[in-house]
PDB file of C-alpha atoms in Angstrom:
ATOM      1  CA  UNK A   1       0.000   0.000   0.000  1.00 45.00           C
ATOM      2  CA  UNK A   2       2.906   2.314  -0.623  1.00 45.00           C
ATOM      3  CA  UNK A   3       4.333   1.833   2.875  1.00 44.00           C
ATOM      4  CA  UNK A   4       8.080   1.541   3.148  1.00 45.00           C
ATOM      5  CA  UNK A   5       9.904  -0.396   5.802  1.00 47.00           C
ATOM      6  CA  UNK A   6      11.495   2.152   8.105  1.00 55.00           C
ATOM      7  CA  UNK A   7      14.855   1.721   9.784  1.00 68.00           C
ATOM      8  CA  UNK A   8      15.516   3.034  13.272  1.00 78.00           C
ATOM      9  CA  UNK A   9      17.782   6.064  13.570  1.00 89.00           C
ATOM     10  CA  UNK A  10      21.059   4.850  15.017  1.00 93.00           C
ATOM     11  CA  UNK A  11      23.551   6.788  17.076  1.00 95.00           C
ATOM     12  CA  UNK A  12      27.077   5.613  17.966  1.00 96.00           C
ATOM     13  CA  UNK A  13      26.887   3.499  21.106  1.00 96.00           C
ATOM     14  CA  UNK A  14      23.288   2.320  20.573  1.00 96.00           C
ATOM     15  CA  UNK A  15      22.617  -1.347  21.261  1.00 95.00           C
ATOM     16  CA  UNK A  16      21.311  -3.071  18.131  1.00 95.00           C
ATOM     17  CA  UNK A  17      19.251  -6.220  18.643  1.00 93.00           C
ATOM     18  CA  UNK A  18      18.954  -8.869  15.936  1.00 92.00           C
ATOM     19  CA  UNK A  19      16.133 -11.269  16.939  1.00 89.00           C
ATOM     20  CA  UNK A  20      17.090 -14.905  16.221  1.00 83.00           C
ATOM     21  CA  UNK A  21      14.175 -16.891  17.681  1.00 79.00           C
ATOM     22  CA  UNK A  22      11.500 -16.348  20.330  1.00 74.00           C
ATOM     23  CA  UNK A  23      14.031 -16.827  23.149  1.00 71.00           C
ATOM     24  CA  UNK A  24      17.291 -15.303  22.018  1.00 78.00           C
ATOM     25  CA  UNK A  25      18.648 -12.370  20.069  1.00 84.00           C
ATOM     26  CA  UNK A  26      22.114 -11.375  18.971  1.00 87.00           C
ATOM     27  CA  UNK A  27      23.279  -7.970  20.225  1.00 91.00           C
ATOM     28  CA  UNK A  28      25.773  -5.482  18.826  1.00 93.00           C
ATOM     29  CA  UNK A  29      26.854  -1.895  19.470  1.00 96.00           C
ATOM     30  CA  UNK A  30      26.487   0.639  16.679  1.00 96.00           C
ATOM     31  CA  UNK A  31      29.994   1.845  15.842  1.00 96.00           C
ATOM     32  CA  UNK A  32      29.216   4.492  13.231  1.00 94.00           C
ATOM     33  CA  UNK A  33      29.920   4.816   9.529  1.00 94.00           C
ATOM     34  CA  UNK A  34      33.043   4.180   7.503  1.00 91.00           C
ATOM     35  CA  UNK A  35      32.936   5.378   3.895  1.00 92.00           C
ATOM     36  CA  UNK A  36      29.161   5.713   4.177  1.00 93.00           C
ATOM     37  CA  UNK A  37      28.654   2.134   5.402  1.00 95.00           C
ATOM     38  CA  UNK A  38      27.165   1.699   8.915  1.00 95.00           C
ATOM     39  CA  UNK A  39      29.095  -0.720  11.162  1.00 96.00           C
ATOM     40  CA  UNK A  40      28.380  -2.580  14.398  1.00 96.00           C
ATOM     41  CA  UNK A  41      30.769  -4.168  16.893  1.00 94.00           C
ATOM     42  CA  UNK A  42      29.590  -7.577  18.036  1.00 90.00           C
ATOM     43  CA  UNK A  43      30.718 -10.690  19.847  1.00 83.00           C
ATOM     44  CA  UNK A  44      31.355 -13.643  17.563  1.00 80.00           C
ATOM     45  CA  UNK A  45      30.976 -17.080  19.088  1.00 67.00           C
ATOM     46  CA  UNK A  46      32.068 -20.544  18.093  1.00 62.00           C
ATOM     47  CA  UNK A  47      32.779 -23.725  20.021  1.00 55.00           C
ATOM     48  CA  UNK A  48      36.076 -23.906  21.836  1.00 54.00           C
ATOM     49  CA  UNK A  49      38.417 -26.863  22.113  1.00 57.00           C
ATOM     50  CA  UNK A  50      38.578 -26.416  25.886  1.00 55.00           C
ATOM     51  CA  UNK A  51      35.937 -27.425  28.437  1.00 51.00           C
ATOM     52  CA  UNK A  52      34.551 -25.247  31.214  1.00 48.00           C
ATOM     53  CA  UNK A  53      34.540 -27.059  34.560  1.00 48.00           C
ATOM     54  CA  UNK A  54      31.107 -25.743  35.548  1.00 49.00           C
ATOM     55  CA  UNK A  55      29.011 -26.437  32.453  1.00 49.00           C
ATOM     56  CA  UNK A  56      31.236 -28.390  30.103  1.00 46.00           C
ATOM     57  CA  UNK A  57      30.595 -26.208  27.064  1.00 52.00           C
ATOM     58  CA  UNK A  58      32.926 -23.338  26.318  1.00 56.00           C
ATOM     59  CA  UNK A  59      32.775 -20.799  23.541  1.00 62.00           C
ATOM     60  CA  UNK A  60      35.646 -19.052  21.828  1.00 66.00           C
ATOM     61  CA  UNK A  61      34.862 -15.466  21.036  1.00 75.00           C
ATOM     62  CA  UNK A  62      36.168 -12.187  19.687  1.00 79.00           C
ATOM     63  CA  UNK A  63      34.832  -8.688  19.099  1.00 87.00           C
ATOM     64  CA  UNK A  64      34.362  -8.070  15.397  1.00 87.00           C
ATOM     65  CA  UNK A  65      33.390  -5.019  13.356  1.00 92.00           C
ATOM     66  CA  UNK A  66      30.923  -5.805  10.554  1.00 93.00           C
ATOM     67  CA  UNK A  67      28.532  -3.861   8.328  1.00 95.00           C
ATOM     68  CA  UNK A  68      25.193  -3.345  10.099  1.00 93.00           C
ATOM     69  CA  UNK A  69      23.080  -5.383   7.669  1.00 90.00           C
ATOM     70  CA  UNK A  70      25.584  -8.226   7.353  1.00 92.00           C
ATOM     71  CA  UNK A  71      24.212  -9.594  10.644  1.00 90.00           C
ATOM     72  CA  UNK A  72      20.637  -9.351   9.369  1.00 88.00           C
ATOM     73  CA  UNK A  73      18.149  -6.929   7.892  1.00 88.00           C
ATOM     74  CA  UNK A  74      15.741  -7.408  10.803  1.00 91.00           C
ATOM     75  CA  UNK A  75      17.075  -5.341  13.708  1.00 93.00           C
ATOM     76  CA  UNK A  76      15.972  -2.750  16.235  1.00 92.00           C
ATOM     77  CA  UNK A  77      17.537  -0.333  18.697  1.00 94.00           C
ATOM     78  CA  UNK A  78      17.276  -1.770  22.215  1.00 92.00           C
ATOM     79  CA  UNK A  79      18.924   0.508  24.772  1.00 94.00           C
ATOM     80  CA  UNK A  80      17.154  -1.525  27.429  1.00 88.00           C
ATOM     81  CA  UNK A  81      18.785  -0.026  30.521  1.00 91.00           C
ATOM     82  CA  UNK A  82      18.882   3.686  29.697  1.00 92.00           C
ATOM     83  CA  UNK A  83      16.497   4.344  32.605  1.00 90.00           C
ATOM     84  CA  UNK A  84      18.604   2.350  35.083  1.00 89.00           C
ATOM     85  CA  UNK A  85      22.213   3.187  34.206  1.00 91.00           C
ATOM     86  CA  UNK A  86      23.952   6.175  32.701  1.00 93.00           C
ATOM     87  CA  UNK A  87      25.251   5.778  29.175  1.00 95.00           C
ATOM     88  CA  UNK A  88      29.027   5.937  28.822  1.00 94.00           C
ATOM     89  CA  UNK A  89      30.528   8.450  26.398  1.00 96.00           C
ATOM     90  CA  UNK A  90      30.981   6.770  23.018  1.00 95.00           C
ATOM     91  CA  UNK A  91      34.031   8.652  21.745  1.00 95.00           C
ATOM     92  CA  UNK A  92      35.949   8.764  25.039  1.00 96.00           C
ATOM     93  CA  UNK A  93      35.085   5.343  26.495  1.00 95.00           C
ATOM     94  CA  UNK A  94      33.093   2.951  24.269  1.00 95.00           C
ATOM     95  CA  UNK A  95      34.922   3.368  20.936  1.00 95.00           C
ATOM     96  CA  UNK A  96      38.411   3.018  22.501  1.00 95.00           C
ATOM     97  CA  UNK A  97      37.175  -0.076  24.392  1.00 92.00           C
ATOM     98  CA  UNK A  98      35.874  -1.635  21.155  1.00 92.00           C
ATOM     99  CA  UNK A  99      39.103  -0.809  19.332  1.00 92.00           C
ATOM    100  CA  UNK A 100      41.113  -2.351  22.185  1.00 91.00           C
ATOM    101  CA  UNK A 101      39.003  -5.540  22.283  1.00 87.00           C
ATOM    102  CA  UNK A 102      39.118  -6.223  18.542  1.00 87.00           C
ATOM    103  CA  UNK A 103      41.473  -9.050  17.689  1.00 77.00           C
ATOM    104  CA  UNK A 104      41.585 -10.483  21.212  1.00 79.00           C
ATOM    105  CA  UNK A 105      40.179 -13.944  21.655  1.00 73.00           C
ATOM    106  CA  UNK A 106      38.296 -14.884  24.815  1.00 68.00           C
ATOM    107  CA  UNK A 107      37.010 -18.258  26.028  1.00 62.00           C
ATOM    108  CA  UNK A 108      33.908 -18.221  28.209  1.00 61.00           C
ATOM    109  CA  UNK A 109      30.694 -20.007  29.126  1.00 58.00           C
ATOM    110  CA  UNK A 110      27.592 -18.663  27.397  1.00 57.00           C
ATOM    111  CA  UNK A 111      25.622 -18.291  30.666  1.00 58.00           C
ATOM    112  CA  UNK A 112      28.203 -15.940  32.103  1.00 60.00           C
ATOM    113  CA  UNK A 113      29.034 -13.989  28.970  1.00 63.00           C
ATOM    114  CA  UNK A 114      27.156 -13.512  25.717  1.00 76.00           C
ATOM    115  CA  UNK A 115      26.542 -10.797  23.116  1.00 81.00           C
ATOM    116  CA  UNK A 116      24.004  -9.050  25.357  1.00 83.00           C
ATOM    117  CA  UNK A 117      26.470  -9.014  28.257  1.00 81.00           C
ATOM    118  CA  UNK A 118      29.122  -7.547  25.956  1.00 85.00           C
ATOM    119  CA  UNK A 119      26.799  -4.858  24.540  1.00 89.00           C
ATOM    120  CA  UNK A 120      25.604  -3.701  27.979  1.00 89.00           C
ATOM    121  CA  UNK A 121      29.156  -3.796  29.304  1.00 87.00           C
ATOM    122  CA  UNK A 122      30.283  -1.484  26.506  1.00 91.00           C
ATOM    123  CA  UNK A 123      27.299   0.913  26.639  1.00 93.00           C
ATOM    124  CA  UNK A 124      26.725   1.102  30.409  1.00 92.00           C
ATOM    125  CA  UNK A 125      29.795  -0.452  32.000  1.00 90.00           C
ATOM    126  CA  UNK A 126      27.475  -3.099  33.498  1.00 86.00           C
ATOM    127  CA  UNK A 127      27.404  -6.751  32.488  1.00 79.00           C
ATOM    128  CA  UNK A 128      23.730  -7.738  32.347  1.00 77.00           C
ATOM    129  CA  UNK A 129      21.631 -10.066  30.209  1.00 72.00           C
ATOM    130  CA  UNK A 130      17.852  -9.985  30.373  1.00 67.00           C
ATOM    131  CA  UNK A 131      17.469 -13.019  28.104  1.00 63.00           C
ATOM    132  CA  UNK A 132      19.778 -15.190  30.251  1.00 64.00           C
ATOM    133  CA  UNK A 133      18.065 -14.070  33.469  1.00 66.00           C
ATOM    134  CA  UNK A 134      14.789 -15.493  32.120  1.00 65.00           C
ATOM    135  CA  UNK A 135      16.303 -18.986  31.901  1.00 63.00           C
ATOM    136  CA  UNK A 136      18.199 -18.828  35.228  1.00 63.00           C
ATOM    137  CA  UNK A 137      14.964 -19.651  37.073  1.00 68.00           C
ATOM    138  CA  UNK A 138      14.901 -23.014  35.272  1.00 66.00           C
ATOM    139  CA  UNK A 139      18.622 -23.710  35.647  1.00 63.00           C
ATOM    140  CA  UNK A 140      19.127 -22.734  39.290  1.00 62.00           C
ATOM    141  CA  UNK A 141      16.922 -25.489  40.837  1.00 68.00           C
ATOM    142  CA  UNK A 142      19.079 -28.142  39.185  1.00 66.00           C
ATOM    143  CA  UNK A 143      22.222 -26.512  40.614  1.00 62.00           C
ATOM    144  CA  UNK A 144      20.894 -25.855  44.115  1.00 65.00           C
ATOM    145  CA  UNK A 145      21.868 -29.222  45.630  1.00 69.00           C
ATOM    146  CA  UNK A 146      25.312 -29.176  44.002  1.00 65.00           C
ATOM    147  CA  UNK A 147      25.919 -25.615  45.226  1.00 61.00           C
ATOM    148  CA  UNK A 148      24.888 -26.545  48.782  1.00 70.00           C
ATOM    149  CA  UNK A 149      27.270 -29.512  48.669  1.00 73.00           C
ATOM    150  CA  UNK A 150      29.986 -27.207  47.298  1.00 66.00           C
ATOM    151  CA  UNK A 151      30.418 -29.396  44.227  1.00 62.00           C
ATOM    152  CA  UNK A 152      30.050 -26.428  41.885  1.00 51.00           C
TER     153      UNK A 152
END
């Protein structure tokens, strides 16, 4: 009917959410434009050769800079904690942190670090994941006995 799909206006430091399924999304931080192409910094993940003692599955990760639409054409701005935490200055804090992290490889467990954790850590200086917190309520009962016995 003549309607065009609109894109959200992005500002450097915005958290960009790429929905993947009804439970999880991939998150990135808008980095700005280079030669007219918008870029995002995001956490790449792939299986690691090492094992994590707590959960068994480890992921190998790195911060990567990619064109905005390379990660998907379906995205939205989700600065989910702007009302709770102050936003860090992009040019003085966030951009140098992204530049410093690029190229470094990190091994971690997905429950304790994921793309949402990384995006909120860069934007607010706080590591928080709303999508992981929703599943903690199902995971924690299975850990309770092991935690009480100090086996975890």
